[in-house]
Short mmCIF file of C-alpha atoms in Angstrom, two decimals:
data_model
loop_
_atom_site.label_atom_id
_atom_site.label_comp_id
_atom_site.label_asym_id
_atom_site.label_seq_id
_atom_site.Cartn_x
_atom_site.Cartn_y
_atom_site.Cartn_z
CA UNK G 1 47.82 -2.34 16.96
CA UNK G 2 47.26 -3.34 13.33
CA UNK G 3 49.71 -6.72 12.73
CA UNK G 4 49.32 -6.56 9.37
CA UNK G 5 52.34 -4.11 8.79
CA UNK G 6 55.11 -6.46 10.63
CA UNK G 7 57.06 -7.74 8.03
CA UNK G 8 55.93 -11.17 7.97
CA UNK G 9 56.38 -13.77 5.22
CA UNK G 10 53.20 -12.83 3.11
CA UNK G 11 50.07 -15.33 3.49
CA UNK G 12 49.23 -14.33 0.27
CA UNK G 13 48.84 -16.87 -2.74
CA UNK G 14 49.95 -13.93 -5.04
CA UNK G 15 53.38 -14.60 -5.82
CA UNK G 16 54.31 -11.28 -7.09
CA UNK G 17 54.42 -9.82 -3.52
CA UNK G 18 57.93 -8.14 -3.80
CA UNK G 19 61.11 -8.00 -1.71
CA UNK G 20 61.69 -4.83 -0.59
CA UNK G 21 65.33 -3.46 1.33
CA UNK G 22 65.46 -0.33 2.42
CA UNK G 23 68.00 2.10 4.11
CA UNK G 24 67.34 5.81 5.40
CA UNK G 25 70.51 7.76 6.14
CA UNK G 26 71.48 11.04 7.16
CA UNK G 27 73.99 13.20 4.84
CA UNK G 28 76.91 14.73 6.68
CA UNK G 29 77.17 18.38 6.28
CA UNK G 30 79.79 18.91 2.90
CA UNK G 31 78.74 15.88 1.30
CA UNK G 32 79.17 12.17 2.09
CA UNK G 33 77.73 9.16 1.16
CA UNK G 34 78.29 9.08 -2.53
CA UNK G 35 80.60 6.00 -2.28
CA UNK G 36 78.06 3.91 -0.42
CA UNK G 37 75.21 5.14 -3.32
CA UNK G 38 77.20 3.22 -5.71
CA UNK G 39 77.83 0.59 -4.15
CA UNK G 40 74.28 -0.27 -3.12
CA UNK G 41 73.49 0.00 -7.15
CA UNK G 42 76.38 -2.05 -8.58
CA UNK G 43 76.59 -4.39 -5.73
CA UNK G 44 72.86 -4.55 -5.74
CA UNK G 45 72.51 -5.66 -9.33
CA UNK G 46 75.90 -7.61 -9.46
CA UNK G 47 74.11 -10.14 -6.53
CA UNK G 48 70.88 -9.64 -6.33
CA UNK G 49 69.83 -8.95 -10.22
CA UNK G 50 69.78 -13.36 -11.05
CA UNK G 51 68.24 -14.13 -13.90
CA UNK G 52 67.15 -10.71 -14.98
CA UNK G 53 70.96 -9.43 -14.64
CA UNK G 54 72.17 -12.63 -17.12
CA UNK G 55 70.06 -11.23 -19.42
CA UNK G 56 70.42 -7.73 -19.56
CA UNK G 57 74.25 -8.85 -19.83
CA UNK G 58 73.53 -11.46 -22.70
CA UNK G 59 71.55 -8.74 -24.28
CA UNK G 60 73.99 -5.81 -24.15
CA UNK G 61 76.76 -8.30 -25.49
CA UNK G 62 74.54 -9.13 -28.49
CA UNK G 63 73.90 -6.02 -29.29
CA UNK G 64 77.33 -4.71 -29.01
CA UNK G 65 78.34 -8.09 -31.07
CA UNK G 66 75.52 -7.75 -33.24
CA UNK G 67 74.92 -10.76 -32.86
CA UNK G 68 71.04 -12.50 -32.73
CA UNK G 69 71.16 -15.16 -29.81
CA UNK G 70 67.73 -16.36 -27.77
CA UNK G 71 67.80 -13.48 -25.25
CA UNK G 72 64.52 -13.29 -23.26
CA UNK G 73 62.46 -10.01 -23.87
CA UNK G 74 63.84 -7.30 -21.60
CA UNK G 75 63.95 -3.90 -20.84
CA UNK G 76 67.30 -2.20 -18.68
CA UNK G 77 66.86 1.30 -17.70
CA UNK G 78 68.83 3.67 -16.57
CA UNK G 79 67.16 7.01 -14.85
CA UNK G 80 69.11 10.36 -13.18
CA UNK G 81 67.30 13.38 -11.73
CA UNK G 82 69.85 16.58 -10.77
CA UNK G 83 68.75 20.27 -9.68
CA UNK G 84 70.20 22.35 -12.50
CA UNK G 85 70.37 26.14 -13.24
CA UNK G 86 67.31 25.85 -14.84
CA UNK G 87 65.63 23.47 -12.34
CA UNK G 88 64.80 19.96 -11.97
CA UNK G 89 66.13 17.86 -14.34
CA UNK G 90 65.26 14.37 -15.09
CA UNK G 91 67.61 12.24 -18.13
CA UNK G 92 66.87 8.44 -19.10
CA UNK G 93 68.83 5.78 -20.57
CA UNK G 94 68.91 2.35 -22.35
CA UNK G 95 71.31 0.14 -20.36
CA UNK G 96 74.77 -0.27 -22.03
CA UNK G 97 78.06 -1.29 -20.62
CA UNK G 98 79.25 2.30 -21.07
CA UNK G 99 75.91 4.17 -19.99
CA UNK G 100 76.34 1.73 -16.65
CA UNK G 101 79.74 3.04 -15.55
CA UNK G 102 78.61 6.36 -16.82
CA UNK G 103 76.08 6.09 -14.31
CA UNK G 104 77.90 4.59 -11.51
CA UNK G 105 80.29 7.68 -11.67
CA UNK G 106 77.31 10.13 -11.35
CA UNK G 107 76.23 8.49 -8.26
CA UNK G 108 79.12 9.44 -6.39
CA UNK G 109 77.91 13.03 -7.04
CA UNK G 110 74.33 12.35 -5.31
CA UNK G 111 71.57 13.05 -7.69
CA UNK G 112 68.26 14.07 -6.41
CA UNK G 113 66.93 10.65 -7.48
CA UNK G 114 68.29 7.87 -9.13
CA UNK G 115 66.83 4.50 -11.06
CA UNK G 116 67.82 1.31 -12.28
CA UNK G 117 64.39 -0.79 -13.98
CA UNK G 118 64.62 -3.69 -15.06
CA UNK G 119 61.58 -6.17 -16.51
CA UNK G 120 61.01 -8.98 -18.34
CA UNK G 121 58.72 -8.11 -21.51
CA UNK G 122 56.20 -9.92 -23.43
CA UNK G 123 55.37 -11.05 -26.44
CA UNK G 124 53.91 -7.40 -26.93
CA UNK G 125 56.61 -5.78 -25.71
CA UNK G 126 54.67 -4.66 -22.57
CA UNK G 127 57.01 -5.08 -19.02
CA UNK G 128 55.46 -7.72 -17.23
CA UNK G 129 57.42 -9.60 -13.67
CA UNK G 130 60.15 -10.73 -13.22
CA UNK G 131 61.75 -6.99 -12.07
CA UNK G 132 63.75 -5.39 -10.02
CA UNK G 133 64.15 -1.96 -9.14
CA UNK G 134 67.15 -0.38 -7.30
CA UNK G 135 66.34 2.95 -6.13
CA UNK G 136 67.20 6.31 -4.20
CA UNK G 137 65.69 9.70 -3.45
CA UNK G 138 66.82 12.42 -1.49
CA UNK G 139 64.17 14.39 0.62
CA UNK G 140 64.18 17.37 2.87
CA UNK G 141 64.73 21.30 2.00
CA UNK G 142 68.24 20.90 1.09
CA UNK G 143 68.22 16.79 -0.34
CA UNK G 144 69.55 16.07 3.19
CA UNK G 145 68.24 12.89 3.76
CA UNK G 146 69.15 9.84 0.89
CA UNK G 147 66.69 7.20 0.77
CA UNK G 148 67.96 3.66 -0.39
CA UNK G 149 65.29 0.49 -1.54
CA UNK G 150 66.01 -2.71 -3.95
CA UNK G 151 62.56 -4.11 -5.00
CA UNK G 152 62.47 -7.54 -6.32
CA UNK G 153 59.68 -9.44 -7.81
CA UNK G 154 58.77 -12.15 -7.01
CA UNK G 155 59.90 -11.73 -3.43
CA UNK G 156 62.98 -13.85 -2.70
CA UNK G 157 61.71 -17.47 -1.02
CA UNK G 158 63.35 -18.21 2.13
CA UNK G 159 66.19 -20.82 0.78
CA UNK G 160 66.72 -18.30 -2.05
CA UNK G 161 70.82 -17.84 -2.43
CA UNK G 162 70.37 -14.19 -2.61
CA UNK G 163 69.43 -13.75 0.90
CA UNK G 164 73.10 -14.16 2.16
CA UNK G 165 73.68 -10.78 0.08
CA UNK G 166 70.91 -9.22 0.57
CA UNK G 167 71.71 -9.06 3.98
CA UNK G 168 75.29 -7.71 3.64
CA UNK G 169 74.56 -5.67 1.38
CA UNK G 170 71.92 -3.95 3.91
CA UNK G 171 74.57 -4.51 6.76
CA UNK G 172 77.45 -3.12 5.31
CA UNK G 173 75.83 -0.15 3.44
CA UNK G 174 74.20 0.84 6.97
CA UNK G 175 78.15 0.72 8.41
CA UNK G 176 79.49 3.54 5.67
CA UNK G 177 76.50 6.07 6.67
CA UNK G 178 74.59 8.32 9.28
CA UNK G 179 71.94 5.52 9.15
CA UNK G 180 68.56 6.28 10.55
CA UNK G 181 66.61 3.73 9.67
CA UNK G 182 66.90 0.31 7.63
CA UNK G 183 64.63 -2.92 7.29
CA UNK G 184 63.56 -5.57 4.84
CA UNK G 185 60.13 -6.05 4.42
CA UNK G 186 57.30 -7.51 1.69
CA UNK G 187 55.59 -4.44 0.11
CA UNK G 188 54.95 -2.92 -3.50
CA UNK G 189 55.88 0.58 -2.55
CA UNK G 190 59.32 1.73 -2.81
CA UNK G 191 60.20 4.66 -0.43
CA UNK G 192 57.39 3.95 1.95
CA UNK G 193 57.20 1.26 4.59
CA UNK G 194 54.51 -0.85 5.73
CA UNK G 195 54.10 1.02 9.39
CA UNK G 196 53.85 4.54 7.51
CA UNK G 197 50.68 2.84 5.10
CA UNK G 198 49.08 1.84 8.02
CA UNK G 199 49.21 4.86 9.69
CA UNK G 200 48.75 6.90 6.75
CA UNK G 201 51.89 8.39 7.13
CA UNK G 202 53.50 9.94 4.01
CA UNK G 203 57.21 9.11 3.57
CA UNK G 204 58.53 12.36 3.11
CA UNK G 205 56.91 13.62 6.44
CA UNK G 206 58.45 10.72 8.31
CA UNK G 207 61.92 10.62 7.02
CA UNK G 208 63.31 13.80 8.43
CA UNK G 209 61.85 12.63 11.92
CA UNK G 210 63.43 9.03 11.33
CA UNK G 211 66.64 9.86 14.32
CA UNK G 212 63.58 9.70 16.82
CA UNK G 213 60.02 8.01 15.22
CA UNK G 214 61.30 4.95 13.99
CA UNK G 215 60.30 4.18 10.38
CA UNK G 216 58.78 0.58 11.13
CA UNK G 217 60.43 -2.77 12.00
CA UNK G 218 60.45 -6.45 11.18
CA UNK G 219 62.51 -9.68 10.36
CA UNK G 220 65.40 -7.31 9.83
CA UNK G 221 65.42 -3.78 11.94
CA UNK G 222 67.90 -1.14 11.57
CA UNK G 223 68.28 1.68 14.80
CA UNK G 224 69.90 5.09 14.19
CA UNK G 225 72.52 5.41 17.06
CA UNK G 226 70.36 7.25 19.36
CA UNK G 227 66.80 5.31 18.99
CA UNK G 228 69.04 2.42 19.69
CA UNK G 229 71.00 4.15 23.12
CA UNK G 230 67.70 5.14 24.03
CA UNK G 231 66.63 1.67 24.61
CA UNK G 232 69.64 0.43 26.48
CA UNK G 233 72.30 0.10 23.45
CA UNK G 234 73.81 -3.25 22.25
CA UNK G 235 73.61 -5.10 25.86
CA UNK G 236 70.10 -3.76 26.69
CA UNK G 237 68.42 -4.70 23.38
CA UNK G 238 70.34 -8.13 23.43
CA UNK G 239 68.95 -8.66 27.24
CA UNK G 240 65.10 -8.36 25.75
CA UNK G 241 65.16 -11.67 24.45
CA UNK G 242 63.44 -10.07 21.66
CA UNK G 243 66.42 -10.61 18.11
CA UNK G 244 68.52 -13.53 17.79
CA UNK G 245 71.39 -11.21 16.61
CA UNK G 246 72.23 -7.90 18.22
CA UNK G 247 75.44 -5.92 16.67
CA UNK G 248 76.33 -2.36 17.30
CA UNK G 249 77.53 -0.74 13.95
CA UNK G 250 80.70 0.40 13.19
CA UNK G 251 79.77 4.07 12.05
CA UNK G 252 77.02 3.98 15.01
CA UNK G 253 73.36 2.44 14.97
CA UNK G 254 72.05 -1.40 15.77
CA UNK G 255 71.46 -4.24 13.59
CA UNK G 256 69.03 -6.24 15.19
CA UNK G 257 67.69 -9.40 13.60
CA UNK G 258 64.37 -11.40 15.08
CA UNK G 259 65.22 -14.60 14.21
CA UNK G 260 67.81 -16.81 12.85
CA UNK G 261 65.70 -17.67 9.59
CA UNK G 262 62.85 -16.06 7.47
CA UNK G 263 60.61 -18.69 8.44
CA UNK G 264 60.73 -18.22 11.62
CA UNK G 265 59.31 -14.92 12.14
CA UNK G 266 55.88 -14.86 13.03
CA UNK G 267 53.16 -13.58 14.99
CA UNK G 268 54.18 -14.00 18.32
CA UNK G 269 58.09 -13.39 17.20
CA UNK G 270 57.06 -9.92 15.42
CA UNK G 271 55.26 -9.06 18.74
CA UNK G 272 57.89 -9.19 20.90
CA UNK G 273 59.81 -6.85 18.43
CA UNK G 274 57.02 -4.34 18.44
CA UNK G 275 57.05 -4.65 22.40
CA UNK G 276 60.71 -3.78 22.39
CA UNK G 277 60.21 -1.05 20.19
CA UNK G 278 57.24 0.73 21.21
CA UNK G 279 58.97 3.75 23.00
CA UNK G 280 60.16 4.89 19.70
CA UNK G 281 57.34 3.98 16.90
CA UNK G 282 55.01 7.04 15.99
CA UNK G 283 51.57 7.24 17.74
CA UNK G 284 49.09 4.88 15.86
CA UNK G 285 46.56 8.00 15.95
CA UNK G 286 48.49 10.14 13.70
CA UNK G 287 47.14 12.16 10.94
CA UNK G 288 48.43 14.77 8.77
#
């Protein structure tokens, strides 16, 4: 099996390897789900954002101030899509105060997709890294299935501040859905994950199959509630050895973390995870 896709800290000198979180849920019949949409976007940018939130902030106050203040180059915006009575229909915005909370109330309402870019710009006005991109997509026939992801570049360090909540975030987003599938992992794609590139796998095949083909695993590994019964529950996953943190969630699935810290998930750690988790990851000889 190809160890490349594991989710380890990247070897790579290239420090623009991102941070990626993602979250796969499914949407209860009637709706559901809206509530935790907006909260991964405003809690998302509220914690995780740093220094590219300060100054989208100082630059939205100067220009509602009109004031001229050194404000790094930077570029906030704000994307919807929504099926319509005439079709697909995509609308874009500059960041504002108002568009924000304009947005935040659409989420509740589930739009096919859904975008918040931000980047740093240079002196040409070109977006160049720092970003960050918070993110979802519904897939399926009928939008079913509501993808979640928060890119950040460059990837969070392991001391970085923002891990703390990152990881809530993740955790407490996966306790207010049908959660299917959730990790964290170091990859420049935004709905895919690293398993489904190395298999050749394309997203939108393996999300509707992602209650029993698990999506791909690493550092942090999310279980929809029957992957995770099928492999003992909460006790039996906790008596492989295999996570230093086991929890059952409160609206069903398992959190299962490999090791205490970042840094210490590795080869040999990430193989014991795959071990664990082999009964439910999709054949390594598929092909569309």
């Amino acid at each position: 099996m190809d160890k490349s896709f594991v989710g380890q800290w990247p070897s790579s000198s290239e420090q623009w390897v991102p941070t990626l979180l993602q979250l796969t849920a499914h949407l209860k019949e009637g709706g559901g789900g809206g509530a935790a949409l907006r909260r991964w976007f405003e809690i998302g940018f509220d914690s995780l954002g740093g220094e590219l939130r300060s100054n989208v902030l100082d630059m939205a106050h100067n220009q509602a101030s009109q004031a001229v203040g050194p404000v790094k180059g930077i570029s906030a915006a704000l994307f919807s899509g929504h099926l319509g009575s005439t079709g697909y229909q995509e609308r874009r915005r500059e960041y504002s105060p108002s568009t924000w909370q304009e947005f935040l109330a659409e989420l509740e309402n589930l739009p096919r997709m859904a975008s918040l870019e931000l980047f740093a710009l240079n002196s040409n006005g070109m977006p160049v890294n720092p970003s960050m991109l918070i993110s979802s997509q519904r897939f399926g026939h009928a939008g079913e299935w509501l993808t979640l992801a928060i890119m950040i570049k460059p990837q969070l360090q392991p001391d970085d501040g923002r891990w703390p909540p990152a990881l809530d975030l993740l955790k407490r987003t996966a306790e207010t859905v049908e959660v299917s599938h959730g990790s964290i992992s170091f990859l420049d794609s935004i709905f895919s994950t690293p398993l489904e590139l190395a298999l050749h796998m394309p997203s939108e095949d393996a999300i509707p199959r992602s209650r029993k083909l698990l999506r791909g695993y690493g550092w942090i590994t999310i279980l929809g509630e029957e992957m995770g019964t099928r492999l003992g529950g909460e006790t039996g996953l906790r008596n492989t050895g295999a996570f230093a943190e086991v929890a059952h969630l409160s609206n069903g699935g398992f959190w299962l973390k490999a090791t205490s810290f970042l840094g210490a998930y590795r080869g040999p750690q990430a193989e014991k995870v795959r071990s664990v988790l082999a009964p439910l990851l999709p054949n390594a000889g598929y092909v569309k």
